[in-house]
Amino acid sequence: MAAVETESAPLTLESLPTDPLLLILSFLDYRDLINRRLSQLSSHDPLWRRHCKKYWLISEEEKTQKNQCWKSLFIDTYSDVGRYIDHYAAIKKAWDDLKKYLEPRCPRMVLSLKEGAREEDLDAVEAQIGCKLPDDYRCSYRIHNGQKLVVPGLLGSMALSNHYRSEDLLDVDTAAGGFQQRQGLKYCLPLTFCIHTGLSQYIAVEAAEGRNKNEVFYQCPDQMARNPAAIDMFIIGATFTDWFTSYVNNVVSGGFPIIRDQIFRYVHDPECVATTGDITVSVSTSFLPELSSVHPPHYFFTYRIRIEMSKDALPEKACQLDSRYWRITNAKGDVEEVQGPGVVGEFPIISPGRVYEYTSCTTFSTTSGYMEGYYTFHFLYFKDKIFNVAIPRFHMACPTFRVSIARLVG
């Protein structure tokens, strides 16, 4: 496909997406008294203030710094990023919210962000790959051109005893270098990259091989197919905006925990909490696409458990975990029971106000399943007295996936 060259749209009656009356009034001349009055009305600054805030998120402080009227600010901004007017506010808000949240928590991550790309940089990438980039993708990269390849990555981390992932948001030139034209990933541009696993999330810049245009996904090679083009996909977002803003919302809402200056992509269900006496157990979960496959069906999940004793508990309530019991049920209703000493090889002691957290993992041959169970503790001051602490039922489900066309037609 030939590259499509684009330029910033001129400010015209047809292109300026403000109120119809304001548009009409903006283009009147001064040939008579009525037109003069209407033209004055069209330049009324409070009218343009509303549009500057709505479309460009320009603050009063920014206006003061620029020393311009609102109408001038609107027109200047439109001449720069006017083609993105349908996306700019949502993307800019997501970036602003993310940086505000991360600056006091993960300052190194914010410092790794690159300045925005220029229009000509993005045009050059389109020419290089022979495809047009989605406008919302271009809009985001005008604000920040990805990040430096560092750890931790902006798009989250995951750590198990022998596995670590941290995904960087690629700059547009690096992404273009990884643009795929091979069978199975045709017209796919990488958005992220993990230097430890080689894992990437891709965006489909064209509809091909069963993918919808603009979908964001993790690739999943078919391990049982002889054809290397047989690549299934776990779908993460319908568009770049959907993918990016939903991730940011999870981060800034506290849905993803910050651990050692990194964003960990565990999802916590607020209802997944159980309290037994003075001890509360809560669970968050995560799906790991890099360790999963659709064919054969093997879906890998990790879970993070927090065990906390109330700070108001009496000192004699201090206790130690002895064993665990799990009841694991897959989507077919098959049940597996597991019982064993400690958790991840440890026998933690819990006392008033203390918290113990650990991570573990499980796999299912079905796309979803759930776990529940209990821990057995004994009191430190009454060693012969034991009791069970409930672990709430927590569900795990893999993202929507689509099997490879190469396998369907093979």
Tab-separated table of C-alpha atoms in Angstrom:
chain	number	residue	atom	x	y	z
A	1	MET	CA	0.000	0.000	0.000
A	2	ALA	CA	1.355	3.383	-0.931
A	3	ALA	CA	2.029	5.895	1.792
A	4	VAL	CA	-0.541	8.639	2.190
A	5	GLU	CA	0.957	12.064	2.742
A	6	THR	CA	-1.013	14.316	5.052
A	7	GLU	CA	-0.727	17.884	6.224
A	8	SER	CA	-2.358	19.796	9.042
A	9	ALA	CA	-5.869	20.692	7.995
A	10	PRO	CA	-6.451	24.398	7.255
A	11	LEU	CA	-8.842	26.272	9.491
A	12	THR	CA	-11.986	26.400	7.376
A	13	LEU	CA	-15.712	26.713	7.884
A	14	GLU	CA	-16.092	23.023	7.061
A	15	SER	CA	-13.284	21.712	9.255
A	16	LEU	CA	-13.560	23.752	12.460
A	17	PRO	CA	-15.680	21.653	14.853
A	18	THR	CA	-17.227	24.386	16.982
A	19	ASP	CA	-20.823	25.590	17.288
A	20	PRO	CA	-22.431	26.250	13.865
A	21	LEU	CA	-23.471	29.796	14.795
A	22	LEU	CA	-19.974	30.634	16.021
A	23	LEU	CA	-18.536	29.251	12.797
A	24	ILE	CA	-20.793	31.348	10.648
A	25	LEU	CA	-20.117	34.486	12.615
A	26	SER	CA	-16.347	33.938	12.444
A	27	PHE	CA	-16.326	34.338	8.696
A	28	LEU	CA	-18.438	37.511	8.386
A	29	ASP	CA	-16.806	40.690	7.145
A	30	TYR	CA	-17.267	44.346	8.160
A	31	ARG	CA	-19.221	45.671	5.160
A	32	ASP	CA	-22.145	46.909	7.214
A	33	LEU	CA	-23.111	47.599	10.798
A	34	ILE	CA	-24.884	44.287	11.329
A	35	ASN	CA	-21.892	42.332	10.097
A	36	ARG	CA	-19.571	44.360	12.310
A	37	ARG	CA	-21.643	43.588	15.370
A	38	LEU	CA	-21.919	39.901	14.456
A	39	SER	CA	-18.183	39.704	13.849
A	40	GLN	CA	-17.509	41.270	17.231
A	41	LEU	CA	-19.775	38.684	18.775
A	42	SER	CA	-17.890	35.873	16.999
A	43	SER	CA	-14.653	37.083	18.574
A	44	HIS	CA	-16.132	37.205	22.077
A	45	ASP	CA	-13.363	35.565	24.104
A	46	PRO	CA	-15.501	33.557	26.567
A	47	LEU	CA	-16.979	31.639	23.621
A	48	TRP	CA	-13.497	30.545	22.490
A	49	ARG	CA	-12.450	29.852	26.081
A	50	ARG	CA	-15.009	27.070	26.304
A	51	HIS	CA	-13.728	25.454	23.105
A	52	CYS	CA	-10.082	25.787	24.141
A	53	LYS	CA	-10.830	23.941	27.346
A	54	LYS	CA	-13.062	21.339	25.690
A	55	TYR	CA	-10.881	20.415	22.714
A	56	TRP	CA	-7.337	21.324	23.811
A	57	LEU	CA	-7.526	21.214	27.634
A	58	ILE	CA	-5.814	24.620	27.801
A	59	SER	CA	-5.780	25.898	31.383
A	60	GLU	CA	-6.063	29.481	32.614
A	61	GLU	CA	-2.426	29.296	33.693
A	62	GLU	CA	-1.308	28.238	30.203
A	63	LYS	CA	-3.301	31.070	28.658
A	64	THR	CA	-1.639	33.569	30.988
A	65	GLN	CA	1.810	32.244	30.121
A	66	LYS	CA	1.168	32.484	26.392
A	67	ASN	CA	-0.315	35.975	26.714
A	68	GLN	CA	-2.886	35.350	23.952
A	69	CYS	CA	-6.637	35.672	23.712
A	70	TRP	CA	-8.681	32.477	23.711
A	71	LYS	CA	-9.584	32.766	20.031
A	72	SER	CA	-5.942	33.100	19.045
A	73	LEU	CA	-5.031	30.137	21.228
A	74	PHE	CA	-7.711	27.994	19.630
A	75	ILE	CA	-6.621	28.851	16.111
A	76	ASP	CA	-2.904	28.373	16.838
A	77	THR	CA	-3.518	24.999	18.460
A	78	TYR	CA	-5.820	23.938	15.643
A	79	SER	CA	-3.177	24.787	13.062
A	80	ASP	CA	-0.781	22.435	14.895
A	81	VAL	CA	-2.917	19.444	15.924
A	82	GLY	CA	-6.265	20.175	14.303
A	83	ARG	CA	-6.411	16.823	12.536
A	84	TYR	CA	-6.604	15.150	15.962
A	85	ILE	CA	-9.475	17.193	17.352
A	86	ASP	CA	-11.656	14.084	17.775
A	87	HIS	CA	-8.963	12.383	19.881
A	88	TYR	CA	-6.817	15.070	21.471
A	89	ALA	CA	-8.787	15.767	24.666
A	90	ALA	CA	-9.105	12.081	25.643
A	91	ILE	CA	-5.474	11.272	24.864
A	92	LYS	CA	-4.086	14.436	26.496
A	93	LYS	CA	-6.158	13.882	29.638
A	94	ALA	CA	-4.899	10.311	29.897
A	95	TRP	CA	-1.269	11.453	29.612
A	96	ASP	CA	-1.780	14.275	32.129
A	97	ASP	CA	-3.510	11.975	34.628
A	98	LEU	CA	-0.852	9.287	34.247
A	99	LYS	CA	2.089	11.643	34.778
A	100	LYS	CA	0.424	13.346	37.753
A	101	TYR	CA	-0.139	9.956	39.396
A	102	LEU	CA	3.316	8.558	38.647
A	103	GLU	CA	5.500	11.585	39.451
A	104	PRO	CA	5.476	11.054	43.256
A	105	ARG	CA	5.419	7.242	42.957
A	106	CYS	CA	7.569	6.303	39.951
A	107	PRO	CA	9.610	9.418	39.088
A	108	ARG	CA	12.150	7.484	36.983
A	109	MET	CA	9.365	6.258	34.766
A	110	VAL	CA	8.134	9.795	34.080
A	111	LEU	CA	11.695	10.946	33.347
A	112	SER	CA	12.003	8.165	30.735
A	113	LEU	CA	9.242	9.693	28.587
A	114	LYS	CA	10.361	11.315	25.344
A	115	GLU	CA	9.222	14.646	23.941
A	116	GLY	CA	6.440	14.526	21.367
A	117	ALA	CA	7.177	13.617	17.758
A	118	ARG	CA	6.748	16.146	14.950
A	119	GLU	CA	4.191	15.784	12.180
A	120	GLU	CA	6.979	15.263	9.664
A	121	ASP	CA	8.421	12.444	11.816
A	122	LEU	CA	5.108	10.612	11.751
A	123	ASP	CA	4.697	11.248	8.028
A	124	ALA	CA	8.160	9.778	7.457
A	125	VAL	CA	7.198	6.622	9.357
A	126	GLU	CA	4.077	6.253	7.230
A	127	ALA	CA	6.224	6.509	4.128
A	128	GLN	CA	8.665	3.950	5.552
A	129	ILE	CA	6.056	1.295	6.399
A	130	GLY	CA	3.766	2.054	3.455
A	131	CYS	CA	0.675	2.355	5.677
A	132	LYS	CA	-1.234	5.147	7.337
A	133	LEU	CA	-0.984	5.318	11.132
A	134	PRO	CA	-4.237	5.604	13.127
A	135	ASP	CA	-4.973	9.226	14.019
A	136	ASP	CA	-5.319	8.488	17.740
A	137	TYR	CA	-1.899	6.781	17.692
A	138	ARG	CA	-0.393	9.805	15.944
A	139	CYS	CA	-2.095	12.124	18.429
A	140	SER	CA	-0.559	10.309	21.410
A	141	TYR	CA	2.887	10.376	19.836
A	142	ARG	CA	2.611	14.117	19.247
A	143	ILE	CA	2.350	14.406	23.047
A	144	HIS	CA	4.979	11.803	24.006
A	145	ASN	CA	7.071	9.811	21.551
A	146	GLY	CA	7.167	6.700	23.713
A	147	GLN	CA	9.896	6.217	26.293
A	148	LYS	CA	13.551	5.292	26.532
A	149	LEU	CA	14.173	1.544	26.636
A	150	VAL	CA	14.569	1.261	30.380
A	151	VAL	CA	13.242	-0.764	33.275
A	152	PRO	CA	10.641	-0.348	34.602
A	153	GLY	CA	8.441	0.038	31.553
A	154	LEU	CA	5.467	2.380	31.398
A	155	LEU	CA	3.078	-0.394	30.319
A	156	GLY	CA	3.526	-2.437	33.459
A	157	SER	CA	5.498	-5.286	34.988
A	158	MET	CA	4.926	-8.811	36.198
A	159	ALA	CA	7.242	-10.930	38.362
A	160	LEU	CA	7.177	-14.543	39.459
A	161	SER	CA	9.970	-16.586	41.008
A	162	ASN	CA	11.566	-17.369	37.653
A	163	HIS	CA	9.810	-14.988	35.280
A	164	TYR	CA	9.917	-11.215	34.846
A	165	ARG	CA	8.227	-8.908	32.341
A	166	SER	CA	8.304	-5.115	32.042
A	167	GLU	CA	6.918	-3.467	28.905
A	168	ASP	CA	8.272	-0.206	27.490
A	169	LEU	CA	6.189	2.056	25.255
A	170	LEU	CA	8.181	2.160	22.017
A	171	ASP	CA	9.058	5.402	20.258
A	172	VAL	CA	7.717	5.642	16.724
A	173	ASP	CA	11.043	5.021	14.966
A	174	THR	CA	11.740	1.860	16.961
A	175	ALA	CA	8.176	0.708	16.363
A	176	ALA	CA	8.598	1.272	12.629
A	177	GLY	CA	11.733	-0.865	12.712
A	178	GLY	CA	9.642	-3.719	14.131
A	179	PHE	CA	6.766	-3.284	11.653
A	180	GLN	CA	5.653	-6.715	10.450
A	181	GLN	CA	4.910	-7.749	6.886
A	182	ARG	CA	5.452	-11.475	7.382
A	183	GLN	CA	2.587	-13.919	7.176
A	184	GLY	CA	0.684	-14.151	10.433
A	185	LEU	CA	1.479	-10.573	11.506
A	186	LYS	CA	0.972	-8.657	8.284
A	187	TYR	CA	0.509	-4.876	8.760
A	188	CYS	CA	1.161	-5.097	12.514
A	189	LEU	CA	3.105	-2.372	14.347
A	190	PRO	CA	4.585	-3.077	17.808
A	191	LEU	CA	3.451	-0.713	20.560
A	192	THR	CA	5.433	-2.159	23.462
A	193	PHE	CA	8.501	-4.293	24.029
A	194	CYS	CA	9.915	-6.261	26.954
A	195	ILE	CA	13.686	-6.660	26.818
A	196	HIS	CA	13.501	-9.730	29.091
A	197	THR	CA	10.920	-11.804	27.205
A	198	GLY	CA	10.803	-10.205	23.744
A	199	LEU	CA	7.051	-9.774	24.252
A	200	SER	CA	5.220	-7.017	22.363
A	201	GLN	CA	1.711	-5.705	22.079
A	202	TYR	CA	0.809	-4.919	18.473
A	203	ILE	CA	-1.664	-2.660	16.706
A	204	ALA	CA	-3.115	-3.729	13.379
A	205	VAL	CA	-2.733	-0.673	11.118
A	206	GLU	CA	-4.677	-2.450	8.369
A	207	ALA	CA	-7.349	-5.151	8.427
A	208	ALA	CA	-5.631	-8.389	7.434
A	209	GLU	CA	-5.500	-12.096	8.292
A	210	GLY	CA	-8.714	-11.925	10.319
A	211	ARG	CA	-7.704	-8.880	12.377
A	212	ASN	CA	-9.780	-5.725	12.523
A	213	LYS	CA	-8.095	-2.458	11.695
A	214	ASN	CA	-6.743	-0.655	14.796
A	215	GLU	CA	-7.080	-3.658	17.129
A	216	VAL	CA	-4.408	-4.007	19.823
A	217	PHE	CA	-3.345	-7.530	20.737
A	218	TYR	CA	-0.729	-9.928	22.069
A	219	GLN	CA	0.427	-12.477	19.522
A	220	CYS	CA	0.108	-16.148	20.469
A	221	PRO	CA	1.846	-18.643	18.157
A	222	ASP	CA	-0.071	-21.861	17.551
A	223	GLN	CA	2.220	-24.418	19.154
A	224	MET	CA	0.621	-27.347	17.353
A	225	ALA	CA	0.636	-25.943	13.837
A	226	ARG	CA	3.388	-26.602	11.330
A	227	ASN	CA	2.642	-23.332	9.594
A	228	PRO	CA	4.612	-20.470	11.285
A	229	ALA	CA	1.921	-18.061	10.032
A	230	ALA	CA	-0.593	-19.683	12.413
A	231	ILE	CA	-0.627	-16.950	15.054
A	232	ASP	CA	-3.605	-16.540	17.373
A	233	MET	CA	-4.223	-13.268	19.189
A	234	PHE	CA	-5.349	-12.152	22.646
A	235	ILE	CA	-7.247	-8.903	22.016
A	236	ILE	CA	-6.419	-6.092	24.456
A	237	GLY	CA	-8.218	-3.114	22.872
A	238	ALA	CA	-10.450	-2.224	19.926
A	239	THR	CA	-8.465	0.957	19.194
A	240	PHE	CA	-5.338	2.713	20.448
A	241	THR	CA	-7.516	5.105	22.477
A	242	ASP	CA	-9.431	2.227	24.054
A	243	TRP	CA	-6.182	0.406	24.861
A	244	PHE	CA	-4.297	3.402	26.272
A	245	THR	CA	-7.073	5.101	28.240
A	246	SER	CA	-8.290	1.864	29.847
A	247	TYR	CA	-4.744	1.094	30.975
A	248	VAL	CA	-4.295	4.601	32.386
A	249	ASN	CA	-7.638	4.384	34.202
A	250	ASN	CA	-6.511	1.158	35.879
A	251	VAL	CA	-3.268	2.790	36.979
A	252	VAL	CA	-4.583	6.117	38.292
A	253	SER	CA	-7.572	4.526	40.042
A	254	GLY	CA	-5.170	2.398	42.077
A	255	GLY	CA	-6.380	-0.745	40.321
A	256	PHE	CA	-2.794	-1.729	39.542
A	257	PRO	CA	-0.495	-1.715	42.587
A	258	ILE	CA	2.811	0.191	42.621
A	259	ILE	CA	5.538	-2.101	43.959
A	260	ARG	CA	9.171	-0.978	44.137
A	261	ASP	CA	8.575	1.924	41.730
A	262	GLN	CA	6.902	-0.318	39.174
A	263	ILE	CA	3.330	-0.736	37.952
A	264	PHE	CA	2.260	-4.333	38.462
A	265	ARG	CA	-0.637	-5.425	36.311
A	266	TYR	CA	-2.679	-7.249	38.911
A	267	VAL	CA	-6.421	-6.606	38.844
A	268	HIS	CA	-8.251	-6.525	42.156
A	269	ASP	CA	-11.968	-7.123	42.481
A	270	PRO	CA	-13.139	-5.021	45.485
A	271	GLU	CA	-15.549	-7.800	46.426
A	272	CYS	CA	-12.775	-10.393	46.503
A	273	VAL	CA	-12.112	-9.966	50.215
A	274	ALA	CA	-12.802	-12.288	53.141
A	275	THR	CA	-12.426	-11.524	56.841
A	276	THR	CA	-12.134	-14.196	59.505
A	277	GLY	CA	-11.889	-12.750	62.980
A	278	ASP	CA	-9.062	-10.210	62.906
A	279	ILE	CA	-7.517	-11.451	59.636
A	280	THR	CA	-8.476	-10.201	56.185
A	281	VAL	CA	-7.471	-11.929	52.951
A	282	SER	CA	-7.742	-10.166	49.592
A	283	VAL	CA	-6.727	-11.364	46.135
A	284	SER	CA	-5.763	-9.770	42.810
A	285	THR	CA	-5.074	-11.670	39.589
A	286	SER	CA	-3.359	-11.330	36.239
A	287	PHE	CA	-3.322	-13.220	32.939
A	288	LEU	CA	0.091	-13.875	31.394
A	289	PRO	CA	-0.197	-14.099	27.593
A	290	GLU	CA	3.494	-14.863	27.108
A	291	LEU	CA	3.104	-18.143	29.016
A	292	SER	CA	-0.273	-19.082	27.524
A	293	SER	CA	-1.487	-20.663	24.316
A	294	VAL	CA	-4.821	-21.146	22.589
A	295	HIS	CA	-3.798	-24.312	20.756
A	296	PRO	CA	-3.171	-26.390	22.791
A	297	PRO	CA	-5.432	-24.739	25.408
A	298	HIS	CA	-3.148	-23.607	28.210
A	299	TYR	CA	-4.071	-20.418	30.059
A	300	PHE	CA	-1.581	-19.143	32.636
A	301	PHE	CA	-2.613	-16.911	35.534
A	302	THR	CA	-0.818	-15.435	38.490
A	303	TYR	CA	-2.441	-14.250	41.688
A	304	ARG	CA	-1.275	-11.990	44.500
A	305	ILE	CA	-2.606	-12.571	47.995
A	306	ARG	CA	-2.564	-10.082	50.858
A	307	ILE	CA	-3.031	-11.348	54.418
A	308	GLU	CA	-3.483	-8.637	57.027
A	309	MET	CA	-4.277	-8.617	60.726
A	310	SER	CA	-6.237	-5.679	62.109
A	311	LYS	CA	-4.126	-3.167	63.982
A	312	ASP	CA	-6.796	-3.223	66.706
A	313	ALA	CA	-6.356	-6.948	67.354
A	314	LEU	CA	-5.093	-7.999	70.764
A	315	PRO	CA	-1.366	-8.941	70.952
A	316	GLU	CA	-2.254	-12.503	71.955
A	317	LYS	CA	-3.958	-12.928	68.556
A	318	ALA	CA	-0.538	-13.151	66.846
A	319	CYS	CA	-0.400	-16.363	64.832
A	320	GLN	CA	1.550	-18.358	62.280
A	321	LEU	CA	0.357	-19.916	59.024
A	322	ASP	CA	0.768	-23.698	58.947
A	323	SER	CA	-0.890	-24.907	55.754
A	324	ARG	CA	-3.144	-24.060	52.831
A	325	TYR	CA	-6.107	-25.764	51.164
A	326	TRP	CA	-7.275	-24.947	47.631
A	327	ARG	CA	-10.359	-25.964	45.696
A	328	ILE	CA	-9.730	-25.173	42.016
A	329	THR	CA	-12.601	-25.322	39.503
A	330	ASN	CA	-12.317	-24.848	35.730
A	331	ALA	CA	-15.005	-23.681	33.291
A	332	LYS	CA	-16.134	-27.285	32.715
A	333	GLY	CA	-16.800	-27.749	36.412
A	334	ASP	CA	-13.827	-30.072	36.928
A	335	VAL	CA	-12.494	-29.737	40.475
A	336	GLU	CA	-8.959	-30.180	41.793
A	337	GLU	CA	-8.106	-30.047	45.491
A	338	VAL	CA	-4.644	-29.081	46.718
A	339	GLN	CA	-3.381	-29.132	50.302
A	340	GLY	CA	0.137	-28.514	51.539
A	341	PRO	CA	2.359	-26.888	54.157
A	342	GLY	CA	2.908	-23.110	54.204
A	343	VAL	CA	2.701	-20.824	51.201
A	344	VAL	CA	5.480	-20.539	48.593
A	345	GLY	CA	7.773	-22.344	51.018
A	346	GLU	CA	7.180	-19.920	53.887
A	347	PHE	CA	5.299	-20.007	57.192
A	348	PRO	CA	4.561	-16.316	57.815
A	349	ILE	CA	3.789	-14.888	61.240
A	350	ILE	CA	0.911	-12.396	61.394
A	351	SER	CA	0.532	-9.943	64.277
A	352	PRO	CA	-1.656	-6.837	64.868
A	353	GLY	CA	-1.167	-4.327	62.029
A	354	ARG	CA	1.170	-6.626	60.074
A	355	VAL	CA	0.715	-7.541	56.402
A	356	TYR	CA	2.064	-10.527	54.487
A	357	GLU	CA	1.864	-10.689	50.698
A	358	TYR	CA	2.916	-13.341	48.213
A	359	THR	CA	2.389	-14.314	44.596
A	360	SER	CA	1.756	-17.690	43.043
A	361	CYS	CA	0.306	-19.054	39.811
A	362	THR	CA	-1.988	-21.605	38.262
A	363	THR	CA	-3.013	-22.828	34.815
A	364	PHE	CA	-6.305	-23.877	33.280
A	365	SER	CA	-7.102	-25.902	30.180
A	366	THR	CA	-10.260	-23.794	29.912
A	367	THR	CA	-10.418	-20.050	29.263
A	368	SER	CA	-11.598	-19.352	32.797
A	369	GLY	CA	-11.839	-20.818	36.256
A	370	TYR	CA	-11.848	-19.923	39.912
A	371	MET	CA	-10.106	-20.787	43.182
A	372	GLU	CA	-11.132	-20.657	46.824
A	373	GLY	CA	-9.958	-22.233	50.036
A	374	TYR	CA	-8.552	-21.531	53.482
A	375	TYR	CA	-5.346	-21.202	55.498
A	376	THR	CA	-4.764	-23.009	58.759
A	377	PHE	CA	-3.058	-20.967	61.513
A	378	HIS	CA	-2.002	-21.606	65.090
A	379	PHE	CA	-1.740	-18.948	67.817
A	380	LEU	CA	1.784	-18.153	68.975
A	381	TYR	CA	0.705	-17.913	72.619
A	382	PHE	CA	-1.574	-20.958	72.448
A	383	LYS	CA	0.284	-23.312	70.120
A	384	ASP	CA	-2.269	-26.090	70.395
A	385	LYS	CA	-5.106	-23.863	69.275
A	386	ILE	CA	-5.564	-23.831	65.485
A	387	PHE	CA	-8.142	-22.125	63.277
A	388	ASN	CA	-8.948	-21.658	59.593
A	389	VAL	CA	-8.978	-18.357	57.691
A	390	ALA	CA	-11.131	-18.169	54.568
A	391	ILE	CA	-9.657	-17.323	51.178
A	392	PRO	CA	-12.349	-15.618	49.053
A	393	ARG	CA	-13.354	-17.134	45.742
A	394	PHE	CA	-11.512	-15.379	42.932
A	395	HIS	CA	-12.173	-15.763	39.241
A	396	MET	CA	-9.669	-15.733	36.380
A	397	ALA	CA	-10.507	-15.357	32.689
A	398	CYS	CA	-8.276	-14.856	29.678
A	399	PRO	CA	-8.951	-11.920	27.332
A	400	THR	CA	-11.022	-12.365	24.200
A	401	PHE	CA	-9.000	-14.229	21.629
A	402	ARG	CA	-9.223	-14.955	17.916
A	403	VAL	CA	-7.703	-18.034	16.335
A	404	SER	CA	-5.452	-17.765	13.315
A	405	ILE	CA	-6.991	-17.889	9.855
A	406	ALA	CA	-4.028	-20.051	8.826
A	407	ARG	CA	-5.280	-22.727	11.220
A	408	LEU	CA	-8.932	-22.311	10.272
A	409	VAL	CA	-8.210	-22.837	6.583
A	410	GLY	CA	-5.431	-25.385	7.158
